[in-house]
Coordinates of C-alpha atoms and ligand atoms in Angstrom, one line a residue:
M1 CA 7.6 1.7 0.9
P2 CA 3.9 1.9 1.7
E3 CA 2.4 -1.6 1.4
L4 CA -1.2 -2.6 1.2
P5 CA -2.1 -1.9 4.9
E6 CA -0.7 1.6 4.6
V7 CA -2.5 2.4 1.4
E8 CA -5.7 1.0 2.9
T9 CA -5.2 3.3 5.9
V10 CA -5.0 6.2 3.4
R11 CA -8.2 5.0 1.7
A12 CA -10.2 4.5 4.8
G13 CA -9.2 7.9 6.2
L14 CA -9.7 9.9 3.0
S15 CA -13.1 8.2 2.3
T16 CA -14.5 9.7 5.5
I17 CA -13.4 13.2 4.5
L18 CA -13.2 13.7 0.7
P19 CA -16.6 12.6 -0.7
G20 CA -18.7 15.8 -1.2
C21 CA -15.7 18.0 -1.5
K22 CA -15.2 20.1 -4.7
I23 CA -11.8 20.4 -6.3
V24 CA -11.2 24.1 -7.0
S25 CA -7.5 24.3 -7.9
V26 CA -4.4 22.2 -8.6
V27 CA -0.7 23.1 -8.6
S28 CA 2.1 20.7 -9.4
D29 CA 5.8 21.2 -9.5
N30 CA 6.7 18.1 -11.4
P31 CA 5.1 16.8 -14.7
K32 CA 6.2 13.2 -13.8
S33 CA 4.2 13.3 -10.6
F34 CA 1.2 14.8 -12.3
P35 CA 1.3 13.9 -16.0
N36 CA -2.0 15.4 -17.1
T37 CA -2.9 17.9 -19.9
Q38 CA -4.2 21.3 -19.0
T39 CA -7.3 20.5 -21.1
D40 CA -8.1 17.4 -19.1
V41 CA -7.5 19.2 -15.8
D42 CA -9.8 22.1 -16.8
K43 CA -12.5 19.7 -18.2
F44 CA -12.5 16.8 -15.8
L45 CA -10.8 17.9 -12.5
I46 CA -11.5 21.5 -11.7
G47 CA -15.1 22.0 -10.4
S48 CA -15.7 18.3 -10.0
E49 CA -16.8 16.7 -6.7
V50 CA -15.3 13.7 -5.1
I51 CA -17.7 10.7 -5.1
A52 CA -15.7 7.9 -3.5
V53 CA -12.2 6.8 -2.6
R54 CA -11.2 3.3 -3.6
R55 CA -8.1 1.1 -3.5
R56 CA -6.9 -1.8 -5.7
A57 CA -3.7 -3.4 -4.6
K58 CA -1.4 -0.4 -3.7
V59 CA -3.2 2.0 -6.0
L60 CA -5.7 4.6 -4.8
M61 CA -8.6 5.9 -6.9
I62 CA -10.4 9.1 -6.1
D63 CA -13.6 9.0 -8.2
L64 CA -15.0 12.3 -9.4
S65 CA -18.4 13.5 -10.6
S66 CA -16.9 14.3 -14.0
G67 CA -16.6 10.5 -14.8
Y68 CA -12.9 10.7 -14.3
S69 CA -10.8 9.5 -11.4
L70 CA -7.5 10.6 -9.8
V71 CA -5.4 7.3 -9.9
I72 CA -2.6 7.5 -7.4
H73 CA 0.5 5.4 -6.8
L74 CA 2.5 6.2 -3.8
K75 CA 5.5 4.1 -4.9
M76 CA 8.6 4.5 -2.6
T77 CA 8.0 7.7 -0.7
G78 CA 4.5 9.0 -1.6
Q79 CA 2.0 10.2 1.0
L80 CA -1.3 12.1 1.0
V81 CA -2.1 14.7 3.6
Y82 CA -5.4 16.5 4.0
V83 CA -5.3 19.8 5.8
G84 CA -8.7 21.4 6.6
Q85 CA -10.6 21.7 9.8
Q86 CA -9.0 18.4 10.7
R87 CA -5.7 17.0 9.5
F88 CA -5.2 13.6 8.1
G89 CA -2.1 12.1 6.6
S90 CA -0.8 8.7 5.7
G91 CA 1.7 6.9 3.4
H92 CA 5.5 7.2 3.6
P93 CA 6.5 7.8 7.2
N94 CA 8.3 11.2 7.5
D95 CA 7.7 14.5 9.1
S96 CA 5.8 16.0 6.2
L97 CA 2.8 14.0 7.6
I98 CA 2.7 16.4 10.5
S99 CA 4.6 19.5 9.5
K100 CA 3.6 22.7 7.7
L101 CA 2.6 22.2 4.0
P102 CA 3.4 22.6 1.2
D103 CA 7.1 21.7 1.8
K104 CA 9.9 20.7 -0.6
S105 CA 8.4 17.2 -1.0
T106 CA 5.0 18.5 -2.2
R107 CA 4.4 17.5 -5.8
V108 CA 0.7 18.2 -6.1
D109 CA -1.4 20.6 -4.1
F110 CA -5.2 20.4 -4.5
G111 CA -7.5 23.2 -3.3
L112 CA -10.8 21.8 -2.0
E113 CA -14.1 23.3 -1.0
G114 CA -16.4 21.5 1.4
I115 CA -20.0 21.6 0.3
S116 CA -22.0 20.3 3.2
G117 CA -22.5 21.2 6.8
A118 CA -20.1 23.4 8.7
D119 CA -17.0 22.2 6.8
N120 CA -17.5 24.7 3.9
Q121 CA -14.1 26.2 4.4
Q122 CA -11.1 25.9 2.1
A123 CA -9.1 22.7 2.6
R124 CA -6.0 21.3 0.8
L125 CA -4.9 17.9 -0.2
F126 CA -1.2 17.4 -0.6
F127 CA 0.5 14.7 -2.6
N128 CA 4.1 14.6 -1.1
D129 CA 6.8 12.4 -2.6
Q130 CA 10.5 13.0 -1.9
R131 CA 11.9 10.6 -4.4
K132 CA 9.4 11.4 -7.2
F133 CA 8.6 7.8 -8.3
G134 CA 4.9 8.2 -7.4
W135 CA 2.2 9.7 -9.6
V136 CA -1.3 11.1 -9.8
K137 CA -3.0 10.4 -13.1
L138 CA -6.4 11.7 -14.3
I139 CA -8.1 8.7 -16.0
S140 CA -11.6 8.1 -17.2
T141 CA -13.2 6.0 -14.4
I142 CA -14.6 3.3 -16.7
D143 CA -11.2 2.9 -18.4
I144 CA -9.4 2.1 -15.1
P145 CA -9.9 -1.7 -15.3
N146 CA -8.2 -1.7 -18.7
I147 CA -5.0 0.0 -17.7
D148 CA -1.9 -2.2 -17.8
F149 CA -1.5 -2.3 -14.1
M150 CA -5.1 -3.4 -13.4
Q151 CA -4.9 -6.1 -16.1
R152 CA -1.8 -7.6 -14.6
V153 CA -2.4 -7.4 -10.9
G154 CA -3.5 -10.5 -8.9
P155 CA -6.5 -10.8 -6.6
E156 CA -6.8 -8.8 -3.3
P157 CA -5.5 -10.9 -0.5
L158 CA -8.4 -9.9 1.8
G159 CA -11.1 -10.0 -0.9
P160 CA -13.6 -12.6 -2.0
D161 CA -11.5 -13.5 -5.1
L162 CA -8.8 -15.3 -3.0
S163 CA -8.9 -18.5 -1.0
A164 CA -6.4 -21.1 0.0
D165 CA -7.2 -23.1 -3.1
I166 CA -7.0 -20.1 -5.4
L167 CA -3.6 -19.1 -3.9
F168 CA -2.3 -22.6 -4.4
T169 CA -3.3 -22.5 -8.1
R170 CA -2.0 -19.0 -8.7
L171 CA 1.4 -19.9 -7.1
Q172 CA 1.9 -22.7 -9.6
R173 CA 2.7 -20.1 -12.3
R174 CA 5.9 -19.4 -10.2
K175 CA 6.6 -23.0 -9.2
N176 CA 10.3 -22.9 -9.8
T177 CA 11.0 -19.7 -7.8
T178 CA 11.2 -19.3 -4.1
I179 CA 7.9 -18.7 -2.2
K180 CA 9.2 -15.3 -1.2
A181 CA 9.7 -14.2 -4.8
A182 CA 6.3 -15.6 -5.7
L183 CA 4.6 -13.6 -2.8
L184 CA 6.3 -10.4 -3.9
D185 CA 5.1 -10.9 -7.5
Q186 CA 2.1 -8.6 -7.8
S187 CA 0.6 -10.7 -10.6
V188 CA 0.3 -13.7 -8.3
L189 CA -1.2 -11.7 -5.4
A190 CA -1.8 -8.0 -4.9
G191 CA -0.2 -5.8 -2.3
I192 CA 2.3 -8.1 -0.4
G193 CA 5.7 -6.5 0.2
N194 CA 8.8 -7.4 2.2
I195 CA 7.4 -6.9 5.7
Y196 CA 4.2 -9.0 5.2
A197 CA 6.0 -11.7 3.2
D198 CA 8.4 -12.3 6.0
E199 CA 5.7 -12.1 8.7
S200 CA 3.3 -14.5 7.0
L201 CA 6.0 -17.0 6.1
W202 CA 7.2 -17.1 9.7
G203 CA 3.6 -17.5 10.8
A204 CA 3.2 -20.5 8.5
K205 CA 6.6 -21.9 9.5
I206 CA 7.8 -21.9 5.8
H207 CA 11.3 -20.9 4.9
P208 CA 11.2 -18.0 2.4
A209 CA 13.8 -19.8 0.1
T210 CA 11.5 -22.9 -0.2
L211 CA 10.6 -23.5 -3.9
V212 CA 6.9 -23.1 -4.6
K213 CA 6.8 -26.6 -6.2
D214 CA 8.0 -28.1 -2.9
L215 CA 5.0 -26.6 -0.9
T216 CA 2.1 -28.8 0.0
K217 CA -1.5 -27.8 -0.1
P218 CA -1.8 -27.7 3.7
Q219 CA 1.3 -25.5 3.9
V220 CA -0.2 -23.0 1.4
S221 CA -3.5 -23.2 3.2
L222 CA -1.7 -22.1 6.4
L223 CA 0.2 -19.5 4.6
Y224 CA -3.1 -18.0 3.2
K225 CA -4.4 -17.8 6.8
E226 CA -1.3 -16.1 8.0
I227 CA -1.4 -13.5 5.1
V228 CA -5.0 -12.7 6.0
F229 CA -4.0 -12.5 9.7
V230 CA -1.0 -10.2 9.3
L231 CA -2.6 -7.9 6.8
S232 CA -5.8 -7.6 8.9
L233 CA -3.8 -6.9 12.0
A234 CA -1.7 -4.3 10.2
I235 CA -4.8 -2.5 8.8
E236 CA -6.3 -2.5 12.3
Q237 CA -3.1 -0.9 13.6
G238 CA -3.0 1.7 10.8
G239 CA -0.1 0.2 8.9
S240 CA 3.5 -0.5 9.8
S241 CA 5.5 1.9 11.9
N242 CA 8.9 3.3 11.3
S243 CA 10.1 6.0 13.7
T244 CA 8.0 8.9 12.5
Y245 CA 5.1 7.0 10.9
V246 CA 1.8 8.7 11.8
D247 CA -1.5 7.6 10.3
A248 CA -4.5 9.6 9.2
M249 CA -5.6 10.5 12.7
G250 CA -2.1 11.4 13.8
K251 CA -1.5 8.3 15.9
K252 CA 1.6 6.2 15.2
G253 CA 1.0 3.0 13.4
S254 CA 2.3 0.2 15.6
Y255 CA 2.7 -2.9 13.4
M256 CA 6.5 -2.9 13.7
N257 CA 6.0 -3.1 17.5
F258 CA 4.4 -6.5 17.2
A259 CA 6.2 -7.8 14.1
R260 CA 7.4 -11.3 15.0
V261 CA 10.5 -11.5 12.7
F262 CA 10.7 -8.5 10.5
R263 CA 13.8 -6.4 11.4
R264 CA 14.2 -8.5 14.6
E265 CA 17.5 -10.2 13.7
G266 CA 19.5 -11.0 16.8
Q267 CA 16.4 -11.2 18.9
A268 CA 14.6 -14.3 20.2
C269 CA 11.9 -16.0 18.0
P270 CA 8.6 -15.4 19.9
R271 CA 7.7 -19.0 19.3
C272 CA 10.8 -21.0 20.1
Q273 CA 13.4 -18.5 21.4
T274 CA 15.9 -19.3 18.7
T275 CA 17.8 -16.2 17.5
I276 CA 16.3 -14.7 14.4
V277 CA 18.6 -14.3 11.4
K278 CA 18.7 -12.0 8.5
S279 CA 19.6 -13.3 5.0
R280 CA 18.9 -12.5 1.4
V281 CA 16.1 -14.2 -0.5
A282 CA 14.6 -12.9 -3.8
T283 CA 17.2 -10.1 -3.6
R284 CA 15.5 -8.7 -0.4
G285 CA 16.6 -8.6 3.2
T286 CA 14.8 -11.6 4.7
H287 CA 14.1 -12.4 8.4
T288 CA 13.6 -16.0 9.5
C289 CA 13.8 -18.3 12.6
P290 CA 16.3 -21.0 11.6
S291 CA 14.5 -23.4 13.9
C292 CA 10.8 -22.8 13.0
Q293 CA 11.4 -22.3 9.3
S294 CA 13.4 -25.2 8.0
T295 CA 14.9 -24.8 4.5
S296 CA 13.3 -28.0 3.2
G297 CA 9.8 -26.5 3.8
Ligands
ZN1 ZN1 11.3 -20.1 16.1

């Protein structure tokens, strides 16, 4: 599943390409993927220009000159691929990032027209989503902060609204759960999924099954630093890599190559050489070093 660094990779890439482009057509094969009325599409999408591409948590927003935005959630298998004079794709790692489009995973196909410089040719933006859990919704830009998701989601881990102290306070709402479950709770903190929860807990030497109420302030402070570290590193590397993951510029993301515990069960802990084990915490496959991460926290 694309996590915050992957969605940030999509945002950073598309924001260098889309602003200034005009949307001239849209085709969708699935109303769940594109649940918008024809009236809204005609009035607020077709003919409008892209002003900016933003991200909040794992949600992307493509702001349009009509005062509306395309709000996009990639969910399990979503990806966005721009095909014009250059090609740019990111999100769920599979061959649709690099193969001929549209293909059978294409749910929405936008026709674009560049309006400046040499890039005035036709281009396309494809929303591909094998499992069809993702969506692209046309929403009035000023109403976005009021939608349910935005009301519930916690602060950005890399933004100015989070600090070690704020994280400690926000965690207290989940004090009787495990720290892993609390980190995965998007209302505590935005955008942390399984990979980055395991990696940051290993970095802070905290066992994922530790109850939030048993964590000290210095531990949470270290955890905050590790969250910032692993997410920043992953963004720098273009997100996490599975076998076919290719980022916007067509280079493979390499986070998985330098993950310290995630999917490294049976290998040596890079810090103490103890064998990394896989268990289940918060219903998710969880990777820990039994020596560095003691259960008592
Ligand atoms: Zn270790």
